[in-house]
Short mmCIF file of C-alpha atoms and ligand atoms in Angstrom, two decimals:
data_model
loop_
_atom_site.label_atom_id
_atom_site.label_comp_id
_atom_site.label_asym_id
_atom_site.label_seq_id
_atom_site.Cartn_x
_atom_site.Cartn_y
_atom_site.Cartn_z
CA UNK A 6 -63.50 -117.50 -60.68
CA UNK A 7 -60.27 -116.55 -58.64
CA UNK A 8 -61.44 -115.45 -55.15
CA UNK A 9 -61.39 -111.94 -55.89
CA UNK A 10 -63.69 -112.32 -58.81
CA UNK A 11 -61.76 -112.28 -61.80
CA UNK A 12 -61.56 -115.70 -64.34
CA UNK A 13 -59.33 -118.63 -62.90
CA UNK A 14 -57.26 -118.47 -65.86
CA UNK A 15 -56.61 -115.55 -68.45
CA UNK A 16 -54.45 -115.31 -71.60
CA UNK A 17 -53.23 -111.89 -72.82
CA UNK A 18 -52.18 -111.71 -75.83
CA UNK A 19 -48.77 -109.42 -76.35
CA UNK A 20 -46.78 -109.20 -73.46
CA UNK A 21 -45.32 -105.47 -74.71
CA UNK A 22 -46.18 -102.14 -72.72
CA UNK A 23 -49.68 -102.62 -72.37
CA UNK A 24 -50.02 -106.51 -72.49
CA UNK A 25 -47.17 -106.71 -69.63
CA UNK A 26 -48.84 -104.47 -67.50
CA UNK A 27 -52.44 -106.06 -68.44
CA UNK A 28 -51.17 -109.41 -66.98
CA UNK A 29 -49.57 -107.83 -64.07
CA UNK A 30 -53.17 -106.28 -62.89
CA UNK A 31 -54.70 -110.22 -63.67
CA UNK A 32 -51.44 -111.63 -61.53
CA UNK A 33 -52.33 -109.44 -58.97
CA UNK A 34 -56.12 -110.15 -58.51
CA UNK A 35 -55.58 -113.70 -57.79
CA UNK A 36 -55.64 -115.39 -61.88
CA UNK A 37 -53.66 -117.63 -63.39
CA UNK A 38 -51.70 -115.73 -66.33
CA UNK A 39 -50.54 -117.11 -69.55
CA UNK A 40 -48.70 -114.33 -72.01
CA UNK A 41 -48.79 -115.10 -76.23
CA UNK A 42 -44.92 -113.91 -77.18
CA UNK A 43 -43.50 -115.63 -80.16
CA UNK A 44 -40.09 -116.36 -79.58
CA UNK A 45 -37.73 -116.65 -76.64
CA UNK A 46 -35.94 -113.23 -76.57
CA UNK A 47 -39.92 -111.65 -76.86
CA UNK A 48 -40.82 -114.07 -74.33
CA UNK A 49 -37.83 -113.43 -71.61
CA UNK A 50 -38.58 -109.62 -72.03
CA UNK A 51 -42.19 -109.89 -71.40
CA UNK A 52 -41.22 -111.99 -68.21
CA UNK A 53 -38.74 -109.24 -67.29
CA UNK A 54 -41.38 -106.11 -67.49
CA UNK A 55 -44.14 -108.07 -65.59
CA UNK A 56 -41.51 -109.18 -62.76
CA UNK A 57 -40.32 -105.58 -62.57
CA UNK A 58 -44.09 -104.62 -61.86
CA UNK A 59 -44.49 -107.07 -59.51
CA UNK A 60 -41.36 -105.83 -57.57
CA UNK A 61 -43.07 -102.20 -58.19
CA UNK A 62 -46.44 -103.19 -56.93
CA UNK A 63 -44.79 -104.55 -53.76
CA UNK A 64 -42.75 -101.86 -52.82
CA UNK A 65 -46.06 -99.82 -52.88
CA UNK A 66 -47.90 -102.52 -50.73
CA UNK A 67 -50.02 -104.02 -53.56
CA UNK A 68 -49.77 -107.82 -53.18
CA UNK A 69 -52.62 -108.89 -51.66
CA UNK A 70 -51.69 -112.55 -50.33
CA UNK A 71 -48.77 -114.01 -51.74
CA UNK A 72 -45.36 -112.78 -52.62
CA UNK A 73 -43.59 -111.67 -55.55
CA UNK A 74 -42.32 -115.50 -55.72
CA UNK A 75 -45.92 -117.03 -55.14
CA UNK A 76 -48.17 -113.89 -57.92
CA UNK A 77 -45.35 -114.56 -60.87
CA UNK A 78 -45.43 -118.64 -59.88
CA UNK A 79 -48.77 -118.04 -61.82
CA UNK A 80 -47.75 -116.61 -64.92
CA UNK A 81 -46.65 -118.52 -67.77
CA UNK A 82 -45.68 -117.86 -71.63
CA UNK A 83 -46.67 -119.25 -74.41
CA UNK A 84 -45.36 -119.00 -78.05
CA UNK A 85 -48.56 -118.86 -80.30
CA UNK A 86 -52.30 -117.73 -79.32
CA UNK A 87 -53.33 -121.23 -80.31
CA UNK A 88 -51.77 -122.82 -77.51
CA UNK A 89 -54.18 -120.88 -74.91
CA UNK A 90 -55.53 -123.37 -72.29
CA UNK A 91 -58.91 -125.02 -73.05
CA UNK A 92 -59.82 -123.52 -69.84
CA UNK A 93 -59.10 -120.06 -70.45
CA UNK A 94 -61.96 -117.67 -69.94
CA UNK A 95 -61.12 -114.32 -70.39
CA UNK A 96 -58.17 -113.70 -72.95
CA UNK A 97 -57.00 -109.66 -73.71
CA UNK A 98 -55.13 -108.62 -77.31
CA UNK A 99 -52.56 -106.46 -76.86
CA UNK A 100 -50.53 -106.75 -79.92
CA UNK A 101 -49.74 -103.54 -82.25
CA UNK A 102 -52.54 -101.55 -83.77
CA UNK A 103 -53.04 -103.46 -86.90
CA UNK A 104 -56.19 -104.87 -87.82
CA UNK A 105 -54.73 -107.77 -89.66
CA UNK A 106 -52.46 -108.74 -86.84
CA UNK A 107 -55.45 -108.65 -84.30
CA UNK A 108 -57.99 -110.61 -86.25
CA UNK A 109 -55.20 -113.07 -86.59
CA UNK A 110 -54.55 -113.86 -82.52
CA UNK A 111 -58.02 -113.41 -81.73
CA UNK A 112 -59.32 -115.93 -84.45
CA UNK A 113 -56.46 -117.98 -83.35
CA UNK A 114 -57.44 -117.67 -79.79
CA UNK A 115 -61.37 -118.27 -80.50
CA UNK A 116 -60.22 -121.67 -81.99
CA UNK A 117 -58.31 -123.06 -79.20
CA UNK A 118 -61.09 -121.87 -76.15
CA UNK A 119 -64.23 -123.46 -74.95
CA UNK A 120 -67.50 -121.35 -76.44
CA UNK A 121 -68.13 -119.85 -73.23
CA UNK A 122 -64.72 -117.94 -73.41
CA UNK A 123 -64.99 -113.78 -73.65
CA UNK A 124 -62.17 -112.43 -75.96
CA UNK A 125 -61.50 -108.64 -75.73
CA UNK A 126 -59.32 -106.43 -77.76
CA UNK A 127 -57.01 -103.73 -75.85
CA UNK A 128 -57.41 -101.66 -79.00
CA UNK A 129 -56.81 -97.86 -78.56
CA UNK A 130 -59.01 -97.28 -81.93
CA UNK A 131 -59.86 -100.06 -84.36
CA UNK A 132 -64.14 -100.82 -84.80
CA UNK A 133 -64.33 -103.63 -82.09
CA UNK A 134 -67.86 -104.64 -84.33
CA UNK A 135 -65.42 -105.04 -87.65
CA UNK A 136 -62.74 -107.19 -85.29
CA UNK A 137 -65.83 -109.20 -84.35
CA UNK A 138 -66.87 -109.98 -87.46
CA UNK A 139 -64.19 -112.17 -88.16
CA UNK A 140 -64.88 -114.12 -84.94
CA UNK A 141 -67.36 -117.18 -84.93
CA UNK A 142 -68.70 -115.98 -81.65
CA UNK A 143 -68.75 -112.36 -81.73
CA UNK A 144 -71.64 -112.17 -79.26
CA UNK A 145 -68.36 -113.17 -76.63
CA UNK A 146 -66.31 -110.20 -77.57
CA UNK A 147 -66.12 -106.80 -76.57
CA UNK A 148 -62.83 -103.92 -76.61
CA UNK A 149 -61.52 -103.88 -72.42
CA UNK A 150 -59.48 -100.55 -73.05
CA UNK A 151 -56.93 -99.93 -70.21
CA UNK A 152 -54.65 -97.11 -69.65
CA UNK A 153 -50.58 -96.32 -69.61
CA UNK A 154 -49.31 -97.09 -67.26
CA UNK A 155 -51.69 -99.96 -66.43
CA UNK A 156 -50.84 -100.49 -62.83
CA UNK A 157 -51.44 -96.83 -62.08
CA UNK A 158 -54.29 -96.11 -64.19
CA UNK A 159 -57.95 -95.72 -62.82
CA UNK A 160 -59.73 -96.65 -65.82
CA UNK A 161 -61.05 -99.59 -68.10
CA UNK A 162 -62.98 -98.60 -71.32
CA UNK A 163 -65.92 -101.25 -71.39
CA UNK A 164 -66.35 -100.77 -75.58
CA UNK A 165 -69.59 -102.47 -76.60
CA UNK A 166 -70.17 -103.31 -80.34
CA UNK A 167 -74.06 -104.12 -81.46
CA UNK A 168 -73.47 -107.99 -81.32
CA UNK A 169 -71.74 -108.17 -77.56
CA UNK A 170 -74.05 -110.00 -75.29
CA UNK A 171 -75.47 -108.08 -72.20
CA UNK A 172 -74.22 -110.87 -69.56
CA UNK A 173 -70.65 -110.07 -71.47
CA UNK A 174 -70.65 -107.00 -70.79
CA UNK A 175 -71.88 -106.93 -67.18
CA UNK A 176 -69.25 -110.14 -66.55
CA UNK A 177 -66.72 -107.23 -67.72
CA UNK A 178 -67.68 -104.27 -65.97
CA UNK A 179 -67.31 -106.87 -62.92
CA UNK A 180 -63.65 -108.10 -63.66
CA UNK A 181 -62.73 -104.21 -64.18
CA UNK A 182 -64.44 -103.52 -60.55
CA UNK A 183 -62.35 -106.74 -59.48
CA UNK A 184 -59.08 -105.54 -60.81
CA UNK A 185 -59.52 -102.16 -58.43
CA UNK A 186 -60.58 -100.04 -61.50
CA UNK A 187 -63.55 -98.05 -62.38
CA UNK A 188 -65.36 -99.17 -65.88
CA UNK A 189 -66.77 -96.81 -68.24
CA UNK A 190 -69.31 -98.24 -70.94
CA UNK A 191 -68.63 -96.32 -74.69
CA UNK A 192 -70.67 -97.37 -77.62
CA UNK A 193 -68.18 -98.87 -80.41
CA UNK A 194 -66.83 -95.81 -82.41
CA UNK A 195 -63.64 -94.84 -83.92
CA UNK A 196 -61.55 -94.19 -80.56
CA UNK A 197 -64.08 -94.30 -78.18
CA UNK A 198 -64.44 -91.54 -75.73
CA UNK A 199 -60.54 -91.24 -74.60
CA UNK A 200 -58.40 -91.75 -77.80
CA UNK A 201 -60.88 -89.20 -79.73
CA UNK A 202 -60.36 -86.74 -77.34
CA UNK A 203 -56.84 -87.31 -76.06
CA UNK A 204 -55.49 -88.14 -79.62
CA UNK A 205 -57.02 -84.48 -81.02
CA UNK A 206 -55.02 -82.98 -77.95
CA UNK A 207 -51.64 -84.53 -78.29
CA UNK A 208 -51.98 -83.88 -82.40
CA UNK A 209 -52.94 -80.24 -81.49
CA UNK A 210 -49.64 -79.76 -79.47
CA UNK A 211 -47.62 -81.27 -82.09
CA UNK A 212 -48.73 -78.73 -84.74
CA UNK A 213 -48.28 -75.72 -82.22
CA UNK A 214 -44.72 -77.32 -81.97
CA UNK A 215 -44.34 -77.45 -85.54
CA UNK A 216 -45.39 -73.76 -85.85
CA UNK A 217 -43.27 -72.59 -83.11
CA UNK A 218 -46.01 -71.06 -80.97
CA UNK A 219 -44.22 -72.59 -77.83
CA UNK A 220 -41.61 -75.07 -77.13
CA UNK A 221 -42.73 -78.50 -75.90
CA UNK A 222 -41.37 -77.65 -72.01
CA UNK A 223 -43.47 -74.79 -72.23
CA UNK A 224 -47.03 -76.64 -73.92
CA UNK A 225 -46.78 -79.26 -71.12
CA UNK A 226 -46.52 -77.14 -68.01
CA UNK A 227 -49.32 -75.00 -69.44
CA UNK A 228 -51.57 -77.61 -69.56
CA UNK A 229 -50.47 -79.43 -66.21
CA UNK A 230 -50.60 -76.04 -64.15
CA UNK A 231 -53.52 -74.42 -66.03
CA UNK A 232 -55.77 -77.32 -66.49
CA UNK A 233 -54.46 -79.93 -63.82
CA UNK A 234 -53.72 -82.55 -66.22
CA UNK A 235 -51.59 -84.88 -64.95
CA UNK A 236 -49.52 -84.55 -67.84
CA UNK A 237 -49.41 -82.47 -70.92
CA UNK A 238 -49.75 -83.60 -74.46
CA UNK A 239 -46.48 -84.36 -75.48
CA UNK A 240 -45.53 -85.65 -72.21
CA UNK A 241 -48.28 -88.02 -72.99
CA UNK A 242 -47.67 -89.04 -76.31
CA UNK A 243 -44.24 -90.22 -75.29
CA UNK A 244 -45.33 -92.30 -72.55
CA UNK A 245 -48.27 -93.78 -74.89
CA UNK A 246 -45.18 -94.19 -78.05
CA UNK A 247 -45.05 -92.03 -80.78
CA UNK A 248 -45.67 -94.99 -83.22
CA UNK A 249 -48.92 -96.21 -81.18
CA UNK A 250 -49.89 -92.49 -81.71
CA UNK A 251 -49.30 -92.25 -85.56
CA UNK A 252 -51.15 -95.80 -85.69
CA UNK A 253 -54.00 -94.27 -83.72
CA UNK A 254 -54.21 -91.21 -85.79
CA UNK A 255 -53.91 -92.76 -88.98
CA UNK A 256 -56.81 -95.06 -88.32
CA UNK A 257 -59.11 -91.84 -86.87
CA UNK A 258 -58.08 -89.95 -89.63
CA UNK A 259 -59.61 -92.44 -92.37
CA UNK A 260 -62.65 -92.73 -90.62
CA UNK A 261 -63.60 -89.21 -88.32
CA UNK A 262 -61.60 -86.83 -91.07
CA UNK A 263 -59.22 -84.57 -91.66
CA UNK A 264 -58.99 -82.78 -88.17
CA UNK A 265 -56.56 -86.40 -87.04
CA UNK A 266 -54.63 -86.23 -90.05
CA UNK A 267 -50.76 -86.79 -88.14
CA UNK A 268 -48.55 -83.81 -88.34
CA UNK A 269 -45.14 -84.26 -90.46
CA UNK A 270 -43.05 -83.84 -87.46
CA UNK A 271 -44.65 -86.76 -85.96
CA UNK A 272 -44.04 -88.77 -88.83
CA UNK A 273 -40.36 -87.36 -89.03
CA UNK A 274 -39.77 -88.53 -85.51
CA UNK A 275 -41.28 -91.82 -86.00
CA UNK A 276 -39.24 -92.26 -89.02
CA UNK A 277 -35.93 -91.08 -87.14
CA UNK A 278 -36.86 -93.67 -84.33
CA UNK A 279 -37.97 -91.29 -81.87
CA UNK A 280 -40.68 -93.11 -80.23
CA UNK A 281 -40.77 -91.72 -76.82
CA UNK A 282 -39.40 -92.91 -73.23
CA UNK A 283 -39.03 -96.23 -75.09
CA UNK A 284 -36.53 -95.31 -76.83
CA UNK A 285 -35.22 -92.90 -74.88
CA UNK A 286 -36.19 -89.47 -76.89
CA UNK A 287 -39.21 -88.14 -77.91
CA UNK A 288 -40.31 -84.68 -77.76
CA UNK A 289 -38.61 -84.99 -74.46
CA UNK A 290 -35.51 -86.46 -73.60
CA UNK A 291 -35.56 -89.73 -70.84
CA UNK A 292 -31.58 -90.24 -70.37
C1 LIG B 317 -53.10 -94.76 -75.94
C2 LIG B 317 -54.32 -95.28 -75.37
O1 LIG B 317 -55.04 -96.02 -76.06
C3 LIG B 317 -54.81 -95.00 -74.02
C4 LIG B 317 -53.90 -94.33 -73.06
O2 LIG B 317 -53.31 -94.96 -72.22
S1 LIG B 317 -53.84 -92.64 -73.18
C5 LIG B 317 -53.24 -92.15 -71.59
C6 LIG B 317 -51.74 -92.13 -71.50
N1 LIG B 317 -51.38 -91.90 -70.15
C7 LIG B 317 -51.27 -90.68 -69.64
O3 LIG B 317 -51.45 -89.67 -70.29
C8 LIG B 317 -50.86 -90.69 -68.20
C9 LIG B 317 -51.14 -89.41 -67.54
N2 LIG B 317 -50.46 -89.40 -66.27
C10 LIG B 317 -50.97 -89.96 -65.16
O4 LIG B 317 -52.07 -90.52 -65.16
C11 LIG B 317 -50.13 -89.84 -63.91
O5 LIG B 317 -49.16 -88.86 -64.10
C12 LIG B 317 -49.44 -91.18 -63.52
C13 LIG B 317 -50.52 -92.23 -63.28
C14 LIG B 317 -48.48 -91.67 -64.59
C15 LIG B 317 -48.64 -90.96 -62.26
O6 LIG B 317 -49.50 -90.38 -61.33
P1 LIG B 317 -49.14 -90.36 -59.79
O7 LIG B 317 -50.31 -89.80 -59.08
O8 LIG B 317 -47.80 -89.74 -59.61
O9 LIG B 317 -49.03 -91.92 -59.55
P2 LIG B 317 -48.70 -92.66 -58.24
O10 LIG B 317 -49.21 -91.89 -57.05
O11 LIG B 317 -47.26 -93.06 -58.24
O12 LIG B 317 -49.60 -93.96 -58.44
C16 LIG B 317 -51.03 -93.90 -58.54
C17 LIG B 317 -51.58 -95.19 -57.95
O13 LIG B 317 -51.12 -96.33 -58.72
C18 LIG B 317 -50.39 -97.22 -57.91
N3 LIG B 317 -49.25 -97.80 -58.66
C19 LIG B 317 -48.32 -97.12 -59.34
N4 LIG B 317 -47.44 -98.00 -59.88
C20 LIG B 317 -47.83 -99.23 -59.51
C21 LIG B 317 -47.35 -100.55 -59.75
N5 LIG B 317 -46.27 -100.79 -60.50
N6 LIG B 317 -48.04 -101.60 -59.27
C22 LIG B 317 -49.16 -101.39 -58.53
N7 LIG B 317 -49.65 -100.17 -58.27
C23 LIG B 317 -49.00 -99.11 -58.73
C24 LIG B 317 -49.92 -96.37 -56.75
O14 LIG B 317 -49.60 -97.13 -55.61
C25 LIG B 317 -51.12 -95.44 -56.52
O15 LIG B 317 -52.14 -96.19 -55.87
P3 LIG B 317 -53.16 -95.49 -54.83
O16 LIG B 317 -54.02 -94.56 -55.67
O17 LIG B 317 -53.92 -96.66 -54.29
O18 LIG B 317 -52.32 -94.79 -53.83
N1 LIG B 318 -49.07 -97.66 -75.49
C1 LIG B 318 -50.20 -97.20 -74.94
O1 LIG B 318 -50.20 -96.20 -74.21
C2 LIG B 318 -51.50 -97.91 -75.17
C3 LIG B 318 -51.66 -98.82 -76.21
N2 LIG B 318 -52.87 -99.43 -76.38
C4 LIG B 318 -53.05 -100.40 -77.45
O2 LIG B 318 -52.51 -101.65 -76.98
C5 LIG B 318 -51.96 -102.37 -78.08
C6 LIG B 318 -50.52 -102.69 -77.79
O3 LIG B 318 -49.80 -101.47 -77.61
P1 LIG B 318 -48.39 -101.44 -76.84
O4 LIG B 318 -48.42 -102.36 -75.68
O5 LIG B 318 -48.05 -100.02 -76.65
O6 LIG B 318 -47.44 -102.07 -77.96
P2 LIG B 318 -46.05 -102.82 -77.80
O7 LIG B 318 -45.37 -102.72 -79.12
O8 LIG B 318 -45.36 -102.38 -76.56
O9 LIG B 318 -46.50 -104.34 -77.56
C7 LIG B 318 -47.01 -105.18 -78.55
C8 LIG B 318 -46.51 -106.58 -78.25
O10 LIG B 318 -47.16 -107.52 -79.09
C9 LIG B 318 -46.20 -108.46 -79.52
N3 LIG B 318 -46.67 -109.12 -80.73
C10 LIG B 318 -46.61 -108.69 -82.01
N4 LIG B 318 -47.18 -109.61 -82.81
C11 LIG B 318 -47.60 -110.63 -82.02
C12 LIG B 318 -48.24 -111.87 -82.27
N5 LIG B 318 -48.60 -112.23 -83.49
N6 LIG B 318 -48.51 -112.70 -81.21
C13 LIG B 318 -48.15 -112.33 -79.96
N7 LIG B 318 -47.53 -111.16 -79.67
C14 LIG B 318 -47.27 -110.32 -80.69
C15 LIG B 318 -44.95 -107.63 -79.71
O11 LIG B 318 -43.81 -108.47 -79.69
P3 LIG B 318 -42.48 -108.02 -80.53
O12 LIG B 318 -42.05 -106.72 -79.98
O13 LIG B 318 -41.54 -109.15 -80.23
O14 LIG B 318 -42.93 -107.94 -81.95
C16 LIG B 318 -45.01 -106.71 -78.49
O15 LIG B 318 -44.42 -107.31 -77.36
C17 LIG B 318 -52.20 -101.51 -79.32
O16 LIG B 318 -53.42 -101.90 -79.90
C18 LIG B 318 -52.31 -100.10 -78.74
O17 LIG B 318 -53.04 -99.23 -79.56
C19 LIG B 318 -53.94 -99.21 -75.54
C20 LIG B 318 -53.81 -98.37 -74.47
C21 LIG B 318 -52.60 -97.60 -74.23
#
């Protein structure tokens, strides 16, 4: 264990928006980081993001002991999930929200680590107990769930799927504590608590777009001022990515019905490359 009470040393798997930010939180509780990008352009951008953070989470007075210099002196990339240290004992799948891709890393990852290892899967939606059923251990895995942005966000989704051992799950709930966030246990179930919810929301706001009940200025603010969220639906689904949110809803619609089927317009957008502040325009604009 680090000295803060996270795992010595923890792969992530997918060093994009979430995975980046993942490793960032590990960085900063004291673990040593390795980051599965395939390539050297993928690679040099996930270093790039998690620096950034670092900066950020100095500025704001987050490093605990060492430096920018000394917290990303423990981070290192790696091309392919099998090439995870032995030694590893918490590893985190961030990779796009495909099951096919996922069961790949993870049964990649399983092979290279000792059998005490815990995998998790950063899934927004996918059945953590079908993902573990392609493991050999799937008593060691369970869905960690954090939240965009990472470094700002409060909350870790402990999702627990009938074959995920008890001491796994309380060794979770711990590391979440560890990291500074607060861990809520959800049965596995298509999206959880949050994504069910917060996925019916943002669709809802994109079919009052559609029908011209309100522009998407005007659905934000109303939910911001009149219910205190932090942000409104649409404001949300562009920070999340309008192609994580069609992936999402796809997924929910094929297995909790009709009510998640995605509008056209989000389709359209995704189509026209519109995925949010990552690119710049979403149902907002981010110049
Ligand atoms: C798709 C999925 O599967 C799941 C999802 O993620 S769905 C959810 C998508 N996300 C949302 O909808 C976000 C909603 N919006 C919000 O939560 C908020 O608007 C926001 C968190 C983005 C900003 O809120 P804010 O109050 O202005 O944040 P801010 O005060 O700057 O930061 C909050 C905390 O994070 C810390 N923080 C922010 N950036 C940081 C960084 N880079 N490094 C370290 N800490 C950081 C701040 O220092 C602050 O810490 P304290 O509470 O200790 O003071
Ligand atoms: N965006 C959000 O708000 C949230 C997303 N999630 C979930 O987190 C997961 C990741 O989402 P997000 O971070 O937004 O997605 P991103 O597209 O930002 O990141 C995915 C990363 O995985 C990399 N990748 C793809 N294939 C592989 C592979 N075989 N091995 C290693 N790396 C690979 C991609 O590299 P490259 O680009 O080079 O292909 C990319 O850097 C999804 O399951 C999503 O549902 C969960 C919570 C919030």
């Amino acid at each position: 264990m680090a000295m803060s009470g996270v795992p010595d040393q923890v792969g992530v798997i997918g060093g994009g928006r979430m995975g980046s930010g993942i490793a960032q939180a590990f960085l900063l509780a004291g673990a040593r980081v390795e980051v599965v990008e395939a390539g050297d352009e993928a690679a040099d951008a996930a270093r790039g993001r998690i620096a950034d953070g670092l900066e950020e989470s100095a500025r704001r007075g987050k490093l605990a002991g060492d430096d920018v210099g000394g917290t990303f002196a423990r981070l290192s990339l790696v091309d392919r999930a099998a090439e995870l240290s032995p030694g590893t004992g918490l590893v985190v799948e961030a990779v796009p929200e495909r099951a096919d891709l996922k069961v790949a890393v993870l049964t990649a990852a399983e092979s290279a680590l000792g059998p005490d290892a815990v995998l998790a899967t950063n899934t927004s939606s996918l059945s953590v107990t079908e993902l573990a059923a392609a493991l050999q251990r799937p008593a060691r895995f369970l869905g960690l769930h954090f939240f965009n942005p990472v470094p700002a966000s409060k909350l870790v989704e402990v999702v627990v799927a009938p074959e995920t051992a008890d001491d796994v799950v309380l060794a979770a709930r711990g590391w979440v504590r560890a990291l500074g966030k607060t861990d809520v246990v959800v049965k596995d179930s298509p999206g959880f608590a949050s994504s069910r919810l917060g996925v019916l929301l943002g669709l809802e706001a994109i079919r009052m777009l559609e029908e011209g009940v309100a522009d998407a200025e005007a659905i934000d603010t109303a939910m911001e001022l009149g219910y205190r969220h932090p942000m409104g639906p649409l404001r949300s689904t562009d920070l999340v990515g309008l192609d994580v949110r069609l992936a999402i809803a796809e997924y929910l619609a094929g297995t909790l019905g009709e009510r998640f089927t995605p509008p056209q317009l989000l389709r359209d957008k995704v189509a026209a490359g519109e995925l949010g502040r990552k690119t710049g325009r979403g149902f907002h604009d981010y110049p």
